[in-house]
Coordinates of N, CA and C in Angstrom, one line a residue:
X752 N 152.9 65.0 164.8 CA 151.6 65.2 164.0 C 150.7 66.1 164.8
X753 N 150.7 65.8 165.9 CA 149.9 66.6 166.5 C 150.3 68.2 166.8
X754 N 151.7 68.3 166.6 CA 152.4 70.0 166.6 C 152.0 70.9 165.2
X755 N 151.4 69.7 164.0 CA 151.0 69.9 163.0 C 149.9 70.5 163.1
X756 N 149.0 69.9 163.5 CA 147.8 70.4 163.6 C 147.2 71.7 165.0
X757 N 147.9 71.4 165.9 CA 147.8 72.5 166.6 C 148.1 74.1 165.6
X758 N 149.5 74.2 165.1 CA 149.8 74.8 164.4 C 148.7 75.2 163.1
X759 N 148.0 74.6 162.7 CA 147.1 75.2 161.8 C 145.5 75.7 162.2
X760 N 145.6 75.3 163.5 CA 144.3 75.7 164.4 C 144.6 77.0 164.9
X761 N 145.7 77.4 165.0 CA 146.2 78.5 165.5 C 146.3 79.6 164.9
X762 N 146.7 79.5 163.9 CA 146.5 80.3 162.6 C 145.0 81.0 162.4
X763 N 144.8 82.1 161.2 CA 143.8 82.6 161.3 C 142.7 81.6 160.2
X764 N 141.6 81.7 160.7 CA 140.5 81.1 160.2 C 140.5 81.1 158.7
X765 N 141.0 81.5 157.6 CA 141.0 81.5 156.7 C 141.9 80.3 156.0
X766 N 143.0 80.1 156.9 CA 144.2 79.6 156.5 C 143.7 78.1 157.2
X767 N 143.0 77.7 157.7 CA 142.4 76.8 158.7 C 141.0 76.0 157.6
X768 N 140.3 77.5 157.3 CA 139.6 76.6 156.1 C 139.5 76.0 155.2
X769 N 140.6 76.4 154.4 CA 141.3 76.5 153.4 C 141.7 75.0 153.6
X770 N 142.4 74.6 154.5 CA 143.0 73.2 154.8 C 141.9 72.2 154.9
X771 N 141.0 72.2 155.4 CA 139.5 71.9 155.9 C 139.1 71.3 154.8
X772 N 138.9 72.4 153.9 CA 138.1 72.1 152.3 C 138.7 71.4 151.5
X773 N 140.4 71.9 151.8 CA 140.9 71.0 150.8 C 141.2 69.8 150.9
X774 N 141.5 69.1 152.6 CA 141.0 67.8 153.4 C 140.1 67.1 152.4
X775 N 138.6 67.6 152.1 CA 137.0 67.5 151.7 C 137.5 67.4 150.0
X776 N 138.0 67.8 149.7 CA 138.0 68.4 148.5 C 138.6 66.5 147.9
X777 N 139.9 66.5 148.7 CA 140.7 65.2 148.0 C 140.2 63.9 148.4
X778 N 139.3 64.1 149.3 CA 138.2 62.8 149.6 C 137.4 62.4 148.9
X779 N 136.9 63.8 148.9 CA 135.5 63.7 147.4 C 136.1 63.1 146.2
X780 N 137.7 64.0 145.6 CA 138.1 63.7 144.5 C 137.9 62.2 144.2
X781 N 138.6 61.4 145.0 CA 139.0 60.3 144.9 C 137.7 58.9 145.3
X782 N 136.2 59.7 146.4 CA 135.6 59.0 146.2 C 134.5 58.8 145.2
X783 N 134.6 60.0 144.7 CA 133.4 60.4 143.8 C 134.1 60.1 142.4
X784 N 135.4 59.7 142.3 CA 136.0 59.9 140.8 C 135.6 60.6 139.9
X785 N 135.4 61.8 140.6 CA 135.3 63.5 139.5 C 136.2 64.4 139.8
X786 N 136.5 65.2 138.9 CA 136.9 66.3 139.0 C 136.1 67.3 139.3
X787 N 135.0 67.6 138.8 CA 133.8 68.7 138.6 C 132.8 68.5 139.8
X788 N 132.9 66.9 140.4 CA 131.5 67.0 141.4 C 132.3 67.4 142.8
X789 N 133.6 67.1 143.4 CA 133.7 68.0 144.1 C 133.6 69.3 144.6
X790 N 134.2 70.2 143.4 CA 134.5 70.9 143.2 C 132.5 71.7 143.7
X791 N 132.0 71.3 143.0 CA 130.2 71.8 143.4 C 130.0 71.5 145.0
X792 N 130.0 70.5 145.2 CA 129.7 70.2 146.7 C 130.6 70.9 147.6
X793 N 131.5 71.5 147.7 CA 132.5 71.7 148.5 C 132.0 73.4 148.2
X794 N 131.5 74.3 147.2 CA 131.3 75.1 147.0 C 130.0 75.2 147.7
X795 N 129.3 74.4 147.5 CA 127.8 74.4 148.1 C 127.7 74.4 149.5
X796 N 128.8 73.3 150.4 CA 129.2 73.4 151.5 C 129.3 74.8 152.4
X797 N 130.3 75.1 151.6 CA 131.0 75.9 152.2 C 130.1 77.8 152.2
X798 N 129.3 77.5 151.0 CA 128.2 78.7 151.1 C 127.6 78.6 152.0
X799 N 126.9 77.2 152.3 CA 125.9 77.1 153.9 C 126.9 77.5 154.9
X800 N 128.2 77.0 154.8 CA 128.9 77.4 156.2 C 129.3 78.9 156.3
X801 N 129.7 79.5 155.1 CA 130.1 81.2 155.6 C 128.9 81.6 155.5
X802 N 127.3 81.5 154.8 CA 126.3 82.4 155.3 C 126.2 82.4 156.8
X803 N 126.3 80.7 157.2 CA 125.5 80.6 158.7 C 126.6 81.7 159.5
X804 N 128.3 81.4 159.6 CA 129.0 82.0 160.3 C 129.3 83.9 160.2
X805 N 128.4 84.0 158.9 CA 128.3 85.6 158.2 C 127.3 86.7 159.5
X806 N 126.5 85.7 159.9 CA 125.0 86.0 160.1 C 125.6 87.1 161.4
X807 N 125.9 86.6 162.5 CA 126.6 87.6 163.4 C 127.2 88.9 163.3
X808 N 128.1 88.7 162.2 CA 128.5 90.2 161.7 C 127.3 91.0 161.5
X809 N 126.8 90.3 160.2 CA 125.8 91.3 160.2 C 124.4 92.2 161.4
X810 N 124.4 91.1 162.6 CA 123.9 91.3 163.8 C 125.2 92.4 164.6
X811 N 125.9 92.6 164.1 CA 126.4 93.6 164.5 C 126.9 92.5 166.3
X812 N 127.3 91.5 166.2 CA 127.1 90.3 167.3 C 128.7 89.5 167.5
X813 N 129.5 89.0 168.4 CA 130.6 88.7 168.7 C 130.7 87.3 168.6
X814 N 131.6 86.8 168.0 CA 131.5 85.4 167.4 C 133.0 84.8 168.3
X815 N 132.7 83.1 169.3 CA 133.3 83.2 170.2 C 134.2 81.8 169.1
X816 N 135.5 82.3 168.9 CA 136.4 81.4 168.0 C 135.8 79.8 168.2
X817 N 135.8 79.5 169.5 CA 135.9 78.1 169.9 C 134.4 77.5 169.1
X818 N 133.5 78.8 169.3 CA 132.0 78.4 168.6 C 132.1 77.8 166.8
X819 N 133.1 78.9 166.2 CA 133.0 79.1 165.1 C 133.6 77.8 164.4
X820 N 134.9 77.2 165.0 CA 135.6 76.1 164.9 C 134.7 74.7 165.2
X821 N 133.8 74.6 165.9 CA 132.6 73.3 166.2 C 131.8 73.6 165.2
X822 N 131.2 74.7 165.1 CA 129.9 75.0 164.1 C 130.3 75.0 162.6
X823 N 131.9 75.0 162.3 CA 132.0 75.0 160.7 C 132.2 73.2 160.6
X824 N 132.7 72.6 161.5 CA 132.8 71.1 161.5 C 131.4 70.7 161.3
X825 N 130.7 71.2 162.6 CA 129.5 69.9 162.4 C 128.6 70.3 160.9
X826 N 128.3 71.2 160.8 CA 127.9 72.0 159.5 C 128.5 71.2 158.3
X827 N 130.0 71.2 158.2 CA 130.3 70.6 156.8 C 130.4 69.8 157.2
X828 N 130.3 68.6 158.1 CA 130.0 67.2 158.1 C 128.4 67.4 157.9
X829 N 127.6 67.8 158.7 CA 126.4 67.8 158.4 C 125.8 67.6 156.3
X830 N 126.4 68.5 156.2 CA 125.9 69.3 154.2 C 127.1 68.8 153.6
X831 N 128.4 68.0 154.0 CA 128.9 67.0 153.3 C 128.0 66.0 152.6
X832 N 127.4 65.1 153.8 CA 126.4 64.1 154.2 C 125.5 64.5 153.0
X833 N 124.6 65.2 153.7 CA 123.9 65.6 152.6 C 123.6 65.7 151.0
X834 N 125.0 66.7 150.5 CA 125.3 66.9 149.5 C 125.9 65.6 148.8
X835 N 126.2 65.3 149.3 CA 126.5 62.8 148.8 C 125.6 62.9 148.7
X836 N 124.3 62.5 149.4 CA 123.6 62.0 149.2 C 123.1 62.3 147.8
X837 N 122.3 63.5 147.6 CA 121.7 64.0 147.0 C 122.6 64.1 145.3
X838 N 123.8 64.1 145.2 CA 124.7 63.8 144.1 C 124.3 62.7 143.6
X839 N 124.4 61.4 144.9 CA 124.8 60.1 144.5 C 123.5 60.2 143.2
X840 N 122.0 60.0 144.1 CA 121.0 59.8 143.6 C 121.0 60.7 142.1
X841 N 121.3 61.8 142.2 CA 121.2 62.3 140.7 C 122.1 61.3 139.6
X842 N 123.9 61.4 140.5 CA 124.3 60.4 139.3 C 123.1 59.0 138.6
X843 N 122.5 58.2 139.7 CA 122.0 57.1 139.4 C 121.3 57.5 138.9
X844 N 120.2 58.5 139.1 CA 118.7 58.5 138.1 C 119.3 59.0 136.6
X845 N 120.4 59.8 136.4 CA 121.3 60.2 135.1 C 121.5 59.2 134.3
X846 N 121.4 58.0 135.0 CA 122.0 57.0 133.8 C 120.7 56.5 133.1
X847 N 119.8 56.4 133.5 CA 118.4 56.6 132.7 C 117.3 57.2 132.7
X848 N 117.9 58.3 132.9 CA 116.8 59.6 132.0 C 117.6 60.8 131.9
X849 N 116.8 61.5 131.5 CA 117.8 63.1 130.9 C 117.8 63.9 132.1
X850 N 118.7 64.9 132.1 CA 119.2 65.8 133.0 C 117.4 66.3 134.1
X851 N 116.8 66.6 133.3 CA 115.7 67.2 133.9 C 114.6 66.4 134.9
X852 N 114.5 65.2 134.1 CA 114.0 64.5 134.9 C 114.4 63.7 135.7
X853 N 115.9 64.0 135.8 CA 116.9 63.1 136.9 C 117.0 64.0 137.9
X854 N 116.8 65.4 137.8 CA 116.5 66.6 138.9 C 115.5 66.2 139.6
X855 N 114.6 66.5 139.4 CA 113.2 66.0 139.5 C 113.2 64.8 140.4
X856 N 113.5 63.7 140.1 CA 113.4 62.9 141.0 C 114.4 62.8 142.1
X857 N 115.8 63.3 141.8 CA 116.6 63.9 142.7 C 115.9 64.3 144.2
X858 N 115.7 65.3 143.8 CA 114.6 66.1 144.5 C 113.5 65.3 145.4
X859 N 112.8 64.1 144.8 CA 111.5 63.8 145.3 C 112.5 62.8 146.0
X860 N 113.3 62.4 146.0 CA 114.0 60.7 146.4 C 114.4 60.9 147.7
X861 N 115.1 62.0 147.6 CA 116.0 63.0 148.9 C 115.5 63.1 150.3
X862 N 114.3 64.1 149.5 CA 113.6 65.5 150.4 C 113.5 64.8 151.8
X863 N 112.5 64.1 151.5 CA 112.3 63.4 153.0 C 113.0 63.3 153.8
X864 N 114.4 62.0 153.6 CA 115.8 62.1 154.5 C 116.0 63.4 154.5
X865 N 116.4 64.2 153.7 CA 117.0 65.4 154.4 C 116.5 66.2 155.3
X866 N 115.1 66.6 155.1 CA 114.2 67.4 156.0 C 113.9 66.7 157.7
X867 N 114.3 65.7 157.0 CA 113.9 65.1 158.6 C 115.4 65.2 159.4
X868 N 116.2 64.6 158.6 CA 117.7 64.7 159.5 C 117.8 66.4 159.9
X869 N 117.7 67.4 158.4 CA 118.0 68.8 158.4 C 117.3 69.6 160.1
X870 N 115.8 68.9 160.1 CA 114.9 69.9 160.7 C 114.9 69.2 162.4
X871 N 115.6 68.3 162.5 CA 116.0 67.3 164.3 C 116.6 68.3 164.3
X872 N 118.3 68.4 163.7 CA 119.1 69.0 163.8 C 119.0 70.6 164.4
X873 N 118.2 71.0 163.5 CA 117.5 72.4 163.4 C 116.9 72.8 164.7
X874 N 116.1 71.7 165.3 CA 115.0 71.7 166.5 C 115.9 71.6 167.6
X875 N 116.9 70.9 167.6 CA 117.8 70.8 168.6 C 118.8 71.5 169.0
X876 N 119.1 72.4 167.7 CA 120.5 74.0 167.7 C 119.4 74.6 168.4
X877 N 118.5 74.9 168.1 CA 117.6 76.1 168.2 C 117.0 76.1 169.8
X878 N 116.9 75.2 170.3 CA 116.2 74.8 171.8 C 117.9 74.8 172.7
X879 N 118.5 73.8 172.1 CA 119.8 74.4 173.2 C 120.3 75.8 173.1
X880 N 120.2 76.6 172.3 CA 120.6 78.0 172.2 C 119.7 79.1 172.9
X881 N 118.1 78.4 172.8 CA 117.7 79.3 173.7 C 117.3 78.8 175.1
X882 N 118.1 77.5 175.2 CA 117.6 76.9 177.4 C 119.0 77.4 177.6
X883 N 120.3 77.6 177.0 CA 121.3 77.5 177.4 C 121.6 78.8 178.2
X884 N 122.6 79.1 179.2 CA 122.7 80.5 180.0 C 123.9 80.7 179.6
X885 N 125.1 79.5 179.0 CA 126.3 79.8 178.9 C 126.4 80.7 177.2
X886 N 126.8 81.5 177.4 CA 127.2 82.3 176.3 C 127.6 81.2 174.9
X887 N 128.6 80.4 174.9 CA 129.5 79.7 174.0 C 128.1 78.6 173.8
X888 N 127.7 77.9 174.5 CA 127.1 76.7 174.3 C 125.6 77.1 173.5
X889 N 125.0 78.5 174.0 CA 123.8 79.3 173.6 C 124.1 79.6 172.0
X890 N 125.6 80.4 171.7 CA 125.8 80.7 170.2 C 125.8 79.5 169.7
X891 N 126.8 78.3 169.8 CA 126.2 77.2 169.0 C 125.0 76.2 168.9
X892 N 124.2 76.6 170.0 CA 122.6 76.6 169.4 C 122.3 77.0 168.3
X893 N 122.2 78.3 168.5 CA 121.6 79.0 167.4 C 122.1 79.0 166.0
X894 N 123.8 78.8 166.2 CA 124.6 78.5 165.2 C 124.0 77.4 164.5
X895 N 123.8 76.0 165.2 CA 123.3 74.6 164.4 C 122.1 75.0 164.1
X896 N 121.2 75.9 164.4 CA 119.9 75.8 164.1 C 119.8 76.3 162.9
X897 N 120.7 77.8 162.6 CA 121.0 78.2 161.4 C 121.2 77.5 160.4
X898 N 122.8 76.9 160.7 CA 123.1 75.9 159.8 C 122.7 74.9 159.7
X899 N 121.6 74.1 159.8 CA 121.3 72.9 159.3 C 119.8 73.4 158.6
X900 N 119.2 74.9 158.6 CA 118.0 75.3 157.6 C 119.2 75.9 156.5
X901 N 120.6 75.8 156.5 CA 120.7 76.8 155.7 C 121.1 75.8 154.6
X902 N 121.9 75.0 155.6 CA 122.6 73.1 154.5 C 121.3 72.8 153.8
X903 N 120.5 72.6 154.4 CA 118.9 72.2 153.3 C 118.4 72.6 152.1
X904 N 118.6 74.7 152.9 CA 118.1 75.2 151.6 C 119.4 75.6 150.6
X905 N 120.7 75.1 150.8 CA 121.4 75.1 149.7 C 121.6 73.6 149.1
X906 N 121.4 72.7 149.7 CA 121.7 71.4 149.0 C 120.3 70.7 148.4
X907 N 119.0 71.9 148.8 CA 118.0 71.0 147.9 C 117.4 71.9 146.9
X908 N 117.8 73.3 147.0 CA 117.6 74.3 146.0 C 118.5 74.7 145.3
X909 N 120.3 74.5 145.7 CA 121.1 75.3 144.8 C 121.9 74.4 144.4
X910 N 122.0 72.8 144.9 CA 123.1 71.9 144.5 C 122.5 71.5 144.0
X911 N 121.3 70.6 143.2 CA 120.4 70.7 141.8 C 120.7 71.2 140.9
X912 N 120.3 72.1 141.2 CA 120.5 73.4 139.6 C 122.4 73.6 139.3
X913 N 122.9 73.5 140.4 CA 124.3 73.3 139.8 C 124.7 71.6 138.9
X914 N 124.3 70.8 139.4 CA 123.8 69.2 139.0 C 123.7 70.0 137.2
X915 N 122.5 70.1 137.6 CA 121.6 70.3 135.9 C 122.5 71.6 135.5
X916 N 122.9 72.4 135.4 CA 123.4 73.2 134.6 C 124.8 72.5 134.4
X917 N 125.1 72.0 135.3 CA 126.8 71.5 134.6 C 126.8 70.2 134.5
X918 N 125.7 70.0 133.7 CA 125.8 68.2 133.6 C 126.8 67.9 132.7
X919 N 126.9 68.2 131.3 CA 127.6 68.3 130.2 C 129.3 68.1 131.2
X920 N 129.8 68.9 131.9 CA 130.9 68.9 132.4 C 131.3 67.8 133.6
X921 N 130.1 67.4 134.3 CA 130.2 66.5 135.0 C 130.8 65.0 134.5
X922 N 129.6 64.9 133.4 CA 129.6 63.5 132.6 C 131.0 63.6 132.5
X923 N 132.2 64.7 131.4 CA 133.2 64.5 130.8 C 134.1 64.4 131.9
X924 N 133.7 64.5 133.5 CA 135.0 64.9 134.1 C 134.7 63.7 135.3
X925 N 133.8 63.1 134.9 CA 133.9 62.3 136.1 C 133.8 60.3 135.5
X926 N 135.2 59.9 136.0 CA 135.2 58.6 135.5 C 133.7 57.7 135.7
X927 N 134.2 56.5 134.5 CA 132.5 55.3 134.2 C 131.0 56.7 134.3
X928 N 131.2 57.2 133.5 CA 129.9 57.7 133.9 C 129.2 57.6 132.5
X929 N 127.6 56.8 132.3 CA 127.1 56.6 131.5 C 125.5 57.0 131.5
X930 N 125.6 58.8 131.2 CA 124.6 59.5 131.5 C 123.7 58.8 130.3
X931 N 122.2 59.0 130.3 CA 121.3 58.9 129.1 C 121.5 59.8 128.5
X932 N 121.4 59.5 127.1 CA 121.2 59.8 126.0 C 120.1 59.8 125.0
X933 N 118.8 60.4 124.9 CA 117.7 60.7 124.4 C 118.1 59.6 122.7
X934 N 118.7 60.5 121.8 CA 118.9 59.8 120.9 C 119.2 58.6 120.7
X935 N 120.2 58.1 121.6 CA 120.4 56.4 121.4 C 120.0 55.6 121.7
X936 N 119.0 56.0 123.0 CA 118.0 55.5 123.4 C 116.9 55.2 122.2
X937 N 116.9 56.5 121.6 CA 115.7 56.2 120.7 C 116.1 55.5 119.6
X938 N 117.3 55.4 119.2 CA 118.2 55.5 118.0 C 118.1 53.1 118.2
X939 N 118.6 52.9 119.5 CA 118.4 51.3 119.7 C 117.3 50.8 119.6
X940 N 116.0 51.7 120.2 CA 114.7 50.8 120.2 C 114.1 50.9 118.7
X941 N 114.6 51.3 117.7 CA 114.5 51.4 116.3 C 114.4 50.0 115.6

């Protein structure tokens, strides 16, 4: 097992994340009993994690493998975490009220835990990256400091609006799920 896994660390990064996500992917499947809500979170994930690891290139800046391999882990455990969270609560406020106002409080239920765990996180990449003199330990400063403003601003501004736009798909694809209904709501208290 362990020849197994060496073997896929070794390989190029692509082929490494790929295994990573799809790890994430059949976890979620099976804890979330959806098809469609992994499938969002793991997309959401994985945007905070290639912006954050993008950012260097574009710095025209050298990205040290061993950095990139800690910082996509803590990162997608970090905006895994997260991204649960912030699902679960939408499912529950879904089952009594409509898509919009289950955003909405989504949103207000959250924020707090996230900003507070997101911005330790943040304070802490960001100060070891700039006390650090070691090259490798300095990039993953800066690396966590990135990624944990980036997990925030994708899982409290862009995993929402994926929630609410694909609610319709959610509901059908994810087992016991008993979103509200405006009409039968109205239609019972009759």
């Amino acid at each position: 097992m362990k020849k197994f896994y060496q073997k896929i660390v070794e390989h190029p990064k692509s082929i490494l994340t790929l295994f990573i996500l799809a790890a994430v992917f059949v976890v979620l499947l099976f804890t979330m009993k959806s098809v469609s809500l992994p499938v969002f979170l793991v997309l959401a994930i994985e945007t905070a994690v290639w912006i954050n690891v993008s950012i260097p290139y574009f710095k025209d800046s050298t990205v040290f493998y061993i950095s990139y391999l800690i910082i996509s882990s803590i990162q997608l455990g970090a905006t895994v975490d997260y991204a649960i969270l912030t699902t679960e609560r939408y499912m529950e406020f879904r089952q009594t009220m409509d898509k919009k106002k289950a955003v909405s409080e989504t949103i207000a239920a959250v924020t707090t835990s996230l900003l507070t765990s997101g911005i330790v996180l943040a304070v802490v990449g960001y100060l070891m990256g700039a006390i650090s003199s070691h090259g490798i330990l300095s990039q993953l400063g800066t690396f966590l400091g990135n990624g944990s403003m980036l997990s925030l601003t994708i899982v409290l501004f862009v995993l929402p609006g994926l929630l609410y736009l694909f609610d319709g798909l959610i509901e059908k694809t994810t087992l016991h799920t008993n979103f509200y209904q405006k009409r039968r709501h109205h239609h019972e208290s009759k």
